[in-house]
Tab-separated table of C-alpha atoms in Angstrom:
chain	number	residue	atom	x	y	z
M	1	MET	CA	0.183	92.209	121.084
M	2	THR	CA	1.976	88.974	120.457
M	3	LEU	CA	5.676	89.225	121.174
M	4	THR	CA	8.029	86.648	119.752
M	5	PRO	CA	11.725	86.677	120.760
M	6	PHE	CA	14.493	86.468	118.237
M	7	GLU	CA	18.252	86.117	118.370
M	8	LEU	CA	20.252	86.944	115.217
M	9	THR	CA	23.937	85.948	114.909
M	10	ARG	CA	24.130	85.465	111.103
M	11	PHE	CA	23.659	88.689	109.299
M	12	LEU	CA	24.383	87.587	105.690
M	13	ASP	CA	22.630	84.982	103.642
M	14	GLU	CA	24.285	82.464	101.318
M	15	ASP	CA	24.649	85.073	98.587
M	16	GLY	CA	26.391	87.522	100.922
M	17	GLU	CA	23.369	89.834	101.225
M	18	PRO	CA	21.874	91.045	104.509
M	19	THR	CA	19.132	88.672	105.755
M	20	ALA	CA	15.524	89.944	105.976
M	21	LEU	CA	15.606	89.888	109.755
M	22	TYR	CA	18.940	91.839	109.853
M	23	ARG	CA	17.476	94.510	107.525
M	24	ALA	CA	14.317	94.699	109.604
M	25	ALA	CA	16.157	94.860	112.932
M	26	THR	CA	18.577	97.527	111.761
M	27	ARG	CA	15.742	99.561	110.320
M	28	ARG	CA	14.050	99.446	113.749
M	29	ILE	CA	17.317	100.631	115.378
M	30	ALA	CA	17.697	103.480	112.874
M	31	LEU	CA	14.077	104.547	113.420
M	32	GLY	CA	14.658	104.693	117.178
M	33	PHE	CA	17.468	107.173	116.728
M	34	TYR	CA	15.728	109.184	113.956
M	35	GLU	CA	18.357	108.008	111.420
M	36	ASP	CA	18.312	106.638	107.883
M	37	PRO	CA	19.175	102.908	107.720
M	38	GLY	CA	21.031	103.574	104.471
M	39	ASP	CA	20.922	102.088	101.023
M	40	ALA	CA	21.545	98.483	100.199
M	41	LYS	CA	25.316	98.949	99.810
M	42	LEU	CA	25.621	100.554	103.235
M	43	GLN	CA	23.519	97.872	104.850
M	44	ARG	CA	25.738	95.215	103.269
M	45	TRP	CA	28.892	97.023	104.509
M	46	ASN	CA	27.396	97.255	108.028
M	47	ALA	CA	26.344	93.584	107.972
M	48	GLU	CA	29.781	92.418	106.946
M	49	HIS	CA	31.621	94.457	109.598
M	50	GLU	CA	29.186	93.553	112.371
M	51	GLN	CA	29.324	89.872	111.586
M	52	GLN	CA	33.126	90.035	111.752
M	53	MET	CA	32.739	91.604	115.182
M	54	ARG	CA	30.695	88.540	116.302
M	55	ALA	CA	27.789	90.793	117.110
M	56	VAL	CA	24.409	89.494	118.210
M	57	ILE	CA	21.062	91.284	117.715
M	58	ARG	CA	18.256	90.190	120.000
M	59	GLY	CA	14.744	91.493	120.564
M	60	PHE	CA	11.045	90.918	119.951
M	61	THR	CA	8.879	90.946	116.936
M	62	ASP	CA	5.113	91.651	116.880
M	63	GLU	CA	3.518	90.699	113.584
M	64	ASP	CA	0.089	91.858	114.898
M	65	THR	CA	1.107	95.500	114.498
M	66	THR	CA	1.911	95.590	110.811
M	67	LEU	CA	-0.138	97.741	108.499
M	68	ALA	CA	-1.101	96.084	105.262
M	69	GLY	CA	0.017	97.962	102.231
M	70	LEU	CA	3.272	99.346	103.652
M	71	PRO	CA	6.439	97.966	102.118
M	72	SER	CA	7.881	97.540	105.583
M	73	ALA	CA	4.991	95.268	106.439
M	74	GLN	CA	6.522	92.534	104.318
M	75	GLY	CA	8.762	90.171	106.327
M	76	PRO	CA	9.650	90.253	110.014
M	77	HIS	CA	8.521	93.189	112.150
M	78	PRO	CA	10.855	93.896	115.165
M	79	VAL	CA	9.479	96.257	117.761
M	80	ALA	CA	12.398	96.061	120.181
M	81	THR	CA	16.107	95.456	119.757
M	82	ILE	CA	19.326	95.142	121.710
M	83	PHE	CA	22.688	94.839	119.897
M	84	GLY	CA	25.783	93.436	121.543
M	85	PHE	CA	29.318	92.398	120.665
M	86	PRO	CA	32.427	91.116	122.573
M	87	ASN	CA	35.349	93.373	123.336
M	88	THR	CA	37.654	94.281	126.203
M	89	VAL	CA	37.800	97.384	128.441
M	90	GLU	CA	41.063	98.571	130.028
M	91	VAL	CA	40.601	98.932	133.828
M	92	GLY	CA	43.958	100.349	134.706
M	93	ALA	CA	46.218	97.350	135.387
M	94	GLY	CA	44.781	95.139	132.656
M	95	ALA	CA	41.821	94.624	130.339
M	96	VAL	CA	38.654	92.789	131.241
M	97	PRO	CA	36.421	90.935	128.702
M	98	ALA	CA	33.352	93.098	128.151
M	99	TRP	CA	30.043	92.861	126.376
M	100	MET	CA	29.402	96.061	124.500
M	101	ILE	CA	25.685	97.021	124.180
M	102	THR	CA	24.180	99.366	121.664
M	103	GLY	CA	21.098	99.696	119.465
M	104	VAL	CA	18.699	99.465	122.405
M	105	GLY	CA	15.263	100.603	121.641
M	106	VAL	CA	11.552	99.898	121.886
M	107	ALA	CA	8.999	101.143	119.276
M	108	PRO	CA	6.849	104.002	120.632
M	109	THR	CA	3.790	101.763	120.096
M	110	HIS	CA	5.128	99.178	122.614
M	111	ARG	CA	6.630	101.270	125.409
M	112	ARG	CA	5.737	101.085	129.111
M	113	ARG	CA	5.162	97.313	128.890
M	114	GLY	CA	8.364	96.141	130.509
M	115	ILE	CA	9.989	95.207	127.211
M	116	LEU	CA	13.269	97.018	127.918
M	117	ARG	CA	13.598	95.089	131.108
M	118	ARG	CA	12.883	91.825	129.270
M	119	MET	CA	15.780	92.511	126.961
M	120	MET	CA	18.376	94.134	129.196
M	121	GLU	CA	18.235	91.824	132.210
M	122	PRO	CA	18.716	88.613	130.151
M	123	GLU	CA	21.388	90.299	128.081
M	124	LEU	CA	23.452	90.995	131.137
M	125	ALA	CA	22.875	87.560	132.676
M	126	GLN	CA	23.872	85.884	129.359
M	127	ALA	CA	27.030	88.017	129.132
M	128	ARG	CA	28.001	87.086	132.659
M	129	SER	CA	27.466	83.383	131.997
M	130	GLU	CA	29.815	83.642	128.969
M	131	GLY	CA	32.595	85.040	131.093
M	132	CYS	CA	32.343	88.791	130.591
M	133	GLY	CA	33.617	90.771	133.569
M	134	MET	CA	31.482	93.779	132.686
M	135	ALA	CA	29.017	95.208	130.157
M	136	ALA	CA	29.393	98.620	128.657
M	137	LEU	CA	27.265	100.979	126.612
M	138	THR	CA	27.046	104.551	125.395
M	139	VAL	CA	23.692	106.138	125.993
M	140	SER	CA	21.474	108.826	124.635
M	141	GLU	CA	19.505	109.020	127.913
M	142	GLY	CA	21.774	108.464	130.923
M	143	GLU	CA	19.121	108.206	133.640
M	144	ILE	CA	17.580	105.074	132.163
M	145	TYR	CA	20.361	102.522	132.819
M	146	GLY	CA	21.184	103.087	136.486
M	147	ARG	CA	18.308	100.746	137.425
M	148	PHE	CA	20.071	98.040	135.599
M	149	GLY	CA	23.338	98.595	137.486
M	150	PHE	CA	25.200	100.826	135.014
M	151	GLY	CA	27.356	103.634	136.275
M	152	LEU	CA	28.961	106.516	134.421
M	153	SER	CA	32.584	105.670	133.804
M	154	THR	CA	34.137	107.962	131.221
M	155	ARG	CA	33.525	111.423	129.787
M	156	MET	CA	34.734	113.253	126.624
M	157	ILE	CA	35.502	116.916	126.347
M	158	THR	CA	35.537	118.912	123.139
M	159	TYR	CA	38.149	121.663	123.291
M	160	GLU	CA	38.824	124.647	121.099
M	161	LEU	CA	42.409	125.817	120.657
M	162	ASP	CA	42.779	129.524	119.608
M	163	LEU	CA	45.777	129.509	117.210
M	164	THR	CA	45.459	133.274	116.750
M	165	ALA	CA	46.957	133.517	120.349
M	166	ARG	CA	50.042	131.784	118.941
M	167	PRO	CA	50.280	129.046	121.598
M	168	ARG	CA	53.463	127.035	121.502
M	169	LEU	CA	54.693	124.084	123.460
M	170	LEU	CA	56.771	125.045	126.531
M	171	PRO	CA	60.583	125.021	126.141
M	172	GLY	CA	61.996	121.535	126.719
M	173	VAL	CA	58.730	119.569	126.043
M	174	VAL	CA	59.741	118.564	122.520
M	175	GLU	CA	63.255	117.609	123.359
M	176	ARG	CA	62.532	115.760	126.599
M	177	SER	CA	59.646	113.802	125.105
M	178	GLY	CA	61.887	112.344	122.389
M	179	ALA	CA	59.750	113.793	119.614
M	180	ARG	CA	62.891	114.469	117.571
M	181	GLN	CA	63.531	110.692	117.433
M	182	GLY	CA	60.980	110.422	114.677
M	183	ARG	CA	59.525	112.385	111.827
M	184	ILE	CA	56.160	113.632	110.560
M	185	HIS	CA	54.624	112.608	107.255
M	186	GLN	CA	51.638	114.130	105.513
M	187	ALA	CA	48.923	111.851	104.120
M	188	GLN	CA	45.281	111.575	103.246
M	189	GLY	CA	43.151	110.212	106.030
M	190	LYS	CA	41.779	107.349	103.931
M	191	GLU	CA	45.339	105.927	103.658
M	192	LEU	CA	45.569	105.341	107.390
M	193	VAL	CA	43.259	102.281	107.868
M	194	GLU	CA	46.028	99.764	108.213
M	195	PHE	CA	47.919	101.991	110.666
M	196	GLY	CA	44.740	102.531	112.734
M	197	LEU	CA	44.145	98.781	112.873
M	198	ALA	CA	47.661	98.120	113.943
M	199	LEU	CA	47.603	100.834	116.719
M	200	ARG	CA	44.142	100.015	118.214
M	201	GLU	CA	45.157	97.261	120.653
M	202	PRO	CA	48.275	99.110	122.032
M	203	ILE	CA	46.146	102.282	122.444
M	204	ALA	CA	43.394	100.295	124.171
M	205	GLY	CA	45.881	99.457	126.916
M	206	PHE	CA	47.146	103.096	127.195
M	207	ARG	CA	44.377	104.339	129.496
M	208	ALA	CA	41.624	103.115	131.755
M	209	GLY	CA	38.204	103.220	130.002
M	210	GLN	CA	39.447	102.472	126.563
M	211	ALA	CA	38.118	99.657	124.492
M	212	VAL	CA	39.448	98.173	121.214
M	213	ARG	CA	37.992	100.109	118.352
M	214	PRO	CA	36.135	97.916	115.814
M	215	ARG	CA	37.357	98.091	112.206
M	216	GLY	CA	34.312	100.118	111.070
M	217	VAL	CA	35.048	102.757	113.728
M	218	VAL	CA	38.648	103.023	112.468
M	219	GLU	CA	37.591	103.316	108.822
M	220	ASN	CA	35.070	106.025	109.583
M	221	ALA	CA	37.425	107.986	111.862
M	222	VAL	CA	40.185	108.226	109.290
M	223	GLY	CA	37.767	109.060	106.456
M	224	ALA	CA	37.929	105.858	104.482
M	225	VAL	CA	34.207	105.934	104.713
M	226	ASN	CA	31.820	108.781	105.700
M	227	LEU	CA	29.153	107.157	107.839
M	228	SER	CA	27.943	110.523	109.255
M	229	GLU	CA	26.528	111.156	105.787
M	230	ASP	CA	25.652	107.469	105.131
M	231	GLN	CA	28.274	107.247	102.400
M	232	LEU	CA	30.877	104.529	101.620
M	233	LYS	CA	32.761	107.058	99.539
M	234	PRO	CA	36.020	108.209	101.234
M	235	ASP	CA	36.188	111.708	102.607
M	236	GLY	CA	38.706	113.142	100.175
M	237	ALA	CA	39.114	116.337	102.198
M	238	ARG	CA	40.305	114.515	105.357
M	239	GLN	CA	44.058	115.194	105.708
M	240	ALA	CA	46.458	113.536	108.151
M	241	LEU	CA	49.776	113.874	109.882
M	242	VAL	CA	51.625	110.641	110.713
M	243	PHE	CA	54.412	110.237	113.273
M	244	GLU	CA	57.004	107.544	112.364
M	245	GLY	CA	59.249	106.551	115.237
M	246	PRO	CA	62.389	104.434	115.149
M	247	ASP	CA	60.345	101.257	115.008
M	248	GLY	CA	57.446	102.356	112.810
M	249	VAL	CA	54.289	104.423	113.008
M	250	GLU	CA	53.446	105.492	116.557
M	251	GLY	CA	50.512	107.843	115.955
M	252	TYR	CA	48.561	110.104	113.604
M	253	ALA	CA	46.099	112.973	113.565
M	254	ALA	CA	43.349	113.053	110.901
M	255	PHE	CA	41.475	116.358	110.383
M	256	ASN	CA	39.175	118.454	108.162
M	257	HIS	CA	39.541	122.099	107.302
M	258	GLN	CA	36.312	124.092	107.683
M	259	GLY	CA	37.016	127.528	106.288
M	260	TRP	CA	36.355	129.121	102.976
M	261	GLY	CA	33.504	127.598	101.056
M	262	SER	CA	31.968	126.053	104.189
M	263	SER	CA	28.292	126.496	105.014
M	264	SER	CA	29.120	128.441	108.215
M	265	PRO	CA	31.134	131.611	107.472
M	266	GLY	CA	33.593	132.716	110.020
M	267	PRO	CA	37.170	132.009	111.166
M	268	ASN	CA	39.055	129.273	109.490
M	269	ARG	CA	38.774	126.188	111.655
M	270	VAL	CA	40.323	122.693	111.667
M	271	VAL	CA	38.427	119.810	113.318
M	272	VAL	CA	40.551	116.902	114.473
M	273	LYS	CA	38.515	113.775	113.710
M	274	ASP	CA	40.917	111.186	114.972
M	275	PHE	CA	44.019	111.525	117.172
M	276	GLN	CA	45.900	108.340	117.986
M	277	ALA	CA	49.267	108.020	119.731
M	278	VAL	CA	50.919	105.191	121.572
M	279	SER	CA	53.879	107.212	122.932
M	280	THR	CA	54.417	110.630	124.414
M	281	ARG	CA	56.851	111.512	121.698
M	282	ALA	CA	54.246	110.809	119.086
M	283	ARG	CA	51.667	112.837	120.893
M	284	VAL	CA	54.055	115.818	121.307
M	285	ALA	CA	55.362	115.743	117.783
M	286	LEU	CA	51.800	115.687	116.366
M	287	TRP	CA	50.715	118.619	118.551
M	288	GLU	CA	53.821	120.586	117.500
M	289	GLN	CA	52.729	120.229	113.903
M	290	LEU	CA	49.052	120.941	114.515
M	291	LEU	CA	49.973	124.171	116.344
M	292	SER	CA	51.815	125.382	113.302
M	293	LEU	CA	49.124	124.738	110.679
M	294	ASP	CA	48.706	127.638	108.105
M	295	LEU	CA	45.462	129.391	107.301
M	296	VAL	CA	43.795	128.167	110.558
M	297	ASP	CA	42.376	130.346	113.344
M	298	PHE	CA	40.879	127.694	115.610
M	299	LEU	CA	41.506	124.036	116.097
M	300	GLU	CA	38.800	121.789	117.587
M	301	PHE	CA	39.560	118.424	119.161
M	302	ARG	CA	38.217	115.844	121.603
M	303	ALA	CA	40.128	114.497	124.562
M	304	ALA	CA	39.728	113.378	128.173
M	305	PRO	CA	38.735	115.801	131.020
M	306	GLY	CA	41.599	117.617	132.594
M	307	ASN	CA	42.856	119.707	129.666
M	308	GLU	CA	46.346	118.082	129.622
M	309	LEU	CA	47.392	119.986	126.512
M	310	ALA	CA	46.985	123.339	128.257
M	311	ARG	CA	49.647	122.402	130.823
M	312	ALA	CA	52.219	122.009	128.038
M	313	LEU	CA	51.458	125.292	126.346
M	314	SER	CA	53.083	128.753	126.786
M	315	ASN	CA	49.576	130.210	126.734
M	316	PRO	CA	47.229	127.792	128.556
M	317	ARG	CA	44.330	130.193	128.075
M	318	ALA	CA	44.375	129.417	124.388
M	319	VAL	CA	42.514	126.157	125.148
M	320	ARG	CA	38.930	126.221	126.286
M	321	GLN	CA	36.302	123.689	126.802
M	322	ILE	CA	33.265	123.991	124.545
M	323	ARG	CA	31.312	120.667	125.145
M	324	GLU	CA	31.225	117.800	127.529
M	325	THR	CA	29.451	114.479	127.125
M	326	ASP	CA	29.422	111.195	128.975
M	327	VAL	CA	30.670	108.219	126.849
M	328	LEU	CA	31.084	104.921	128.564
M	329	TRP	CA	28.639	103.495	131.122
M	330	THR	CA	29.721	100.250	132.601
M	331	ARG	CA	28.038	97.415	134.549
M	332	ILE	CA	30.062	95.053	136.681
M	333	LEU	CA	29.319	91.379	136.089
M	334	ASP	CA	32.323	89.933	137.931
M	335	VAL	CA	33.314	92.012	140.913
M	336	ALA	CA	36.536	90.127	141.703
M	337	ARG	CA	37.854	90.158	138.144
M	338	VAL	CA	37.224	93.865	137.633
M	339	LEU	CA	38.744	94.940	140.985
M	340	GLU	CA	41.803	92.731	140.438
M	341	HIS	CA	42.469	94.509	137.093
M	342	ARG	CA	42.212	97.950	138.528
M	343	GLU	CA	45.107	100.295	139.314
M	344	TYR	CA	45.541	101.334	142.929
M	345	LEU	CA	47.715	104.108	144.282
M	346	ALA	CA	47.651	102.987	147.966
M	347	ASP	CA	47.552	99.745	149.915
M	348	GLY	CA	44.859	98.683	152.358
M	349	GLU	CA	41.909	96.355	152.803
M	350	LEU	CA	38.132	96.502	153.032
M	351	VAL	CA	35.039	94.411	152.815
M	352	LEU	CA	32.737	95.693	150.104
M	353	LEU	CA	28.979	94.969	150.490
M	354	VAL	CA	27.702	95.196	146.980
M	355	ASP	CA	23.968	95.802	146.396
M	356	ASP	CA	22.685	94.771	142.952
M	357	PRO	CA	19.032	95.387	141.804
M	358	LEU	CA	19.311	92.340	139.526
M	359	GLY	CA	20.975	90.079	142.145
M	360	LEU	CA	23.776	89.184	139.719
M	361	VAL	CA	26.719	90.155	141.937
M	362	THR	CA	25.053	90.952	145.309
M	363	GLY	CA	27.273	90.007	148.216
M	364	ALA	CA	30.359	90.619	150.330
M	365	TYR	CA	33.865	90.835	148.915
M	366	HIS	CA	37.155	91.135	150.779
M	367	LEU	CA	39.438	93.560	148.858
M	368	ARG	CA	43.125	93.401	149.915
M	369	ILE	CA	45.642	95.644	148.107
M	370	ARG	CA	49.357	95.103	148.487
M	371	ASP	CA	52.006	96.928	146.322
M	372	GLY	CA	49.218	98.402	144.205
M	373	ARG	CA	47.755	95.043	143.167
M	374	ALA	CA	44.452	93.731	144.477
M	375	GLU	CA	43.292	90.323	145.602
M	376	VAL	CA	39.545	89.819	146.057
M	377	VAL	CA	37.897	86.977	147.995
M	378	PRO	CA	34.166	86.615	147.495
M	379	GLY	CA	32.051	85.841	150.552
M	380	ARG	CA	30.172	82.624	151.074
M	381	ALA	CA	26.871	83.833	149.531
M	382	VAL	CA	28.609	84.874	146.294
M	383	THR	CA	30.495	81.652	146.038
M	384	GLU	CA	27.364	79.574	146.559
M	385	ALA	CA	25.404	81.629	144.048
M	386	ASP	CA	28.146	81.389	141.437
M	387	ALA	CA	28.364	77.621	141.926
M	388	ALA	CA	24.555	77.273	141.449
M	389	GLN	CA	24.649	79.313	138.272
M	390	GLY	CA	27.634	77.348	136.981
M	391	ASP	CA	25.688	74.076	137.434
M	392	GLN	CA	22.764	75.643	135.599
M	393	VAL	CA	24.885	76.799	132.663
M	394	ARG	CA	26.593	73.397	132.361
M	395	GLY	CA	23.185	71.728	132.343
M	396	ASP	CA	22.013	74.081	129.621
M	397	HIS	CA	25.112	73.198	127.503
M	398	MET	CA	24.491	69.449	127.943
M	399	ARG	CA	20.846	69.856	126.894
M	400	ASP	CA	21.835	72.008	123.955
M	401	GLU	CA	24.337	69.391	122.749
M	402	GLY	CA	21.720	66.758	122.943
M	403	THR	CA	18.982	68.729	121.072
M	404	GLY	CA	20.808	71.107	118.821
M	405	ALA	CA	18.631	73.972	120.210
M	406	ALA	CA	20.040	77.404	121.072
M	407	ALA	CA	20.541	78.005	124.806
M	408	GLY	CA	17.603	79.995	126.267
M	409	SER	CA	15.559	79.135	123.202
M	410	GLY	CA	15.238	82.622	121.659
M	411	ALA	CA	16.064	81.251	118.248
M	412	ASP	CA	15.277	82.778	114.852
M	413	ASP	CA	12.253	80.499	114.560
M	414	GLY	CA	10.571	82.416	117.402
M	415	SER	CA	10.258	79.422	119.690
M	416	GLY	CA	10.024	80.277	123.402
M	417	THR	CA	8.711	83.368	125.035
M	418	GLU	CA	11.859	84.958	126.511
M	419	LEU	CA	15.348	85.825	125.276
M	420	PRO	CA	18.551	83.823	126.093
M	421	GLY	CA	19.688	84.554	129.560
M	422	ALA	CA	16.251	84.975	131.049
M	423	HIS	CA	16.443	81.538	132.634
M	424	LEU	CA	19.587	82.510	134.502
M	425	LEU	CA	17.704	85.226	136.458
M	426	ALA	CA	15.951	84.601	139.704
M	427	ALA	CA	12.284	85.622	139.920
M	428	ARG	CA	12.030	89.353	140.743
M	429	ASP	CA	10.618	88.702	144.196
M	430	GLU	CA	13.304	86.079	144.971
M	431	ARG	CA	16.440	88.091	144.078
M	432	ARG	CA	19.070	88.902	146.622
M	433	THR	CA	19.389	92.617	145.947
M	434	GLU	CA	20.953	93.778	149.242
M	435	ALA	CA	24.218	92.291	150.466
M	436	GLU	CA	24.440	90.784	153.944
M	437	ASP	CA	27.566	91.205	155.953
M	438	GLU	CA	29.534	87.945	156.769
M	439	PRO	CA	31.355	88.606	160.008
M	440	GLU	CA	33.654	85.691	159.440
M	441	LEU	CA	34.963	87.256	156.194
M	442	ALA	CA	38.038	89.294	157.089
M	443	PRO	CA	36.676	90.402	160.493
M	444	GLN	CA	39.568	92.879	160.885
M	445	ALA	CA	38.572	94.890	157.856
M	446	ALA	CA	36.169	97.799	157.798
M	447	ARG	CA	32.913	97.471	155.867
M	448	VAL	CA	31.583	99.814	153.104
M	449	ARG	CA	28.269	99.460	151.224
M	450	PHE	CA	28.222	100.142	147.487
M	451	PRO	CA	25.249	100.131	145.060
M	452	VAL	CA	26.690	98.274	142.046
M	453	GLN	CA	26.205	101.229	139.693
M	454	LEU	CA	28.342	103.432	141.977
M	455	LEU	CA	30.981	100.726	142.252
M	456	ALA	CA	31.195	100.700	138.414
M	457	SER	CA	31.783	104.474	138.472
M	458	ALA	CA	34.308	104.199	141.317
M	459	VAL	CA	36.439	101.635	139.468
M	460	PHE	CA	37.151	104.244	136.813
M	461	GLN	CA	36.539	107.658	138.385
M	462	GLY	CA	37.082	107.100	142.096
M	463	CYS	CA	34.407	107.774	144.718
M	464	GLU	CA	35.380	110.739	146.843
M	465	PRO	CA	32.273	112.861	145.904
M	466	GLU	CA	29.991	109.864	146.475
M	467	VAL	CA	31.470	109.327	149.951
M	468	ARG	CA	31.191	113.057	150.747
M	469	PHE	CA	27.481	113.053	149.652
M	470	GLY	CA	26.678	109.953	151.729
M	471	LEU	CA	25.961	107.735	148.707
M	472	VAL	CA	28.643	105.207	149.683
M	473	THR	CA	28.316	104.372	153.394
M	474	GLY	CA	29.850	102.434	156.169
M	475	GLU	CA	32.787	102.651	158.573
M	476	GLY	CA	35.156	102.104	155.630
M	477	ALA	CA	33.807	104.973	153.478
M	478	GLU	CA	36.732	107.269	153.960
M	479	GLU	CA	39.129	104.493	153.383
M	480	VAL	CA	37.519	103.403	150.105
M	481	ALA	CA	37.751	106.955	148.840
M	482	ARG	CA	41.508	106.909	149.536
M	483	LEU	CA	42.000	103.422	147.992
M	484	PHE	CA	39.992	104.261	144.855
M	485	ALA	CA	41.714	107.572	144.099
M	486	ILE	CA	42.801	107.740	140.412
M	487	ARG	CA	46.039	108.848	138.761
M	488	ARG	CA	44.402	110.223	135.621
M	489	GLU	CA	40.948	110.626	134.142
M	490	PRO	CA	39.589	107.530	132.338
M	491	TYR	CA	38.847	107.912	128.664
M	492	CYS	CA	37.117	106.083	125.758
M	493	ASP	CA	37.630	107.824	122.464
M	494	PHE	CA	34.716	106.408	120.464
M	495	ILE	CA	31.014	106.069	120.702
M	496	PHE	CA	29.392	102.853	119.523
């Protein structure tokens, strides 16, 4: 086994076609999830969109494992990949720059050799050095990523609404919401791309946990393309309702009817594929229309936990939960930045002792909340570690400017043995993984110890159960449960 690192930032060649390494890397990603990488047109579409997202694919190739005679043996042979792109994640009182991670996989022929660790740890260190406050991913196997400091942050519920029970919005909901200040238009889903792009940033700030949806996600959600079937042809059956308010479009619902002629006989069903609203009046007006659809027995939709719709219905039993899945897992890379962008419902102060298995944010942090806004002062150990890393990063940049080489050396030519970011990590036996208290840091404040993955979860979901189960400890445990209480469930409405 001879592993060679690669870093891919340019996905298209001079002729506008996917590069050989891009095609090989995305084929490796598709194989890892038992998917079809798609035909040449789909690969080109993906490459164009992902390059616009400023995505980066890193990983390792191993040319010693190719089998002569196979078409896939021609060209580069990636055996491990990690795909990332910049975005932001709303924390409650503001958005934090985030590095979104997907496409993580190691070929079955190369597992149990530490390759995942050799990819993920440098990826996180590199993202931190570039100013990201957190990393985020959606996972197929949730238990894998806790060891890298990721904590479960948002969940998604699939609900079923029984329209045969004739549910209606409670009296006064429509009028008080202002839904009558606008009007509903009918459209085809494929017509909504520009509306979806215009709404995505306002919607990203609407709720903690939400990220800005990439263009490809918007196009697929409204049916302009049909990526679930690897088709660039629009889904002509996807219909939509659009709410236009006094100042323009404020939301829409795109859906498909699954009734007569479908492969699964039974009651007529509508599946809402995309529901976007930047105002309560848009949300209420769209639901009023969906509740009155003809020739529909059941309506299926996805939303945050808590079943908010049922509270506005005359018959709340008409809504039931049919599936639940976790969506966003986050990893804190800058404790102060994340905590200062969080929403708080109470004032107080604590010193958080954050334990980090990678040593990236290990240390003591004084959290002081006044009028619902937080100020965080890192302890001496954190400040010294950050200063040392800053000196190292600046030195790397100076060397790069002098040589023209890529930082960390994991360039496409295969030079070096590790991926960018690996040089920013301390040796495993030298990492500070457990925070030490600093008595001089806010001596009047109670202390509470947090594993970094549980702090990530607490930022979005609170931590009362973790305190009750003894997973978050210290004299300030009860106080942190009070301070980290949440007003509403966090939510991210797309998987990447």
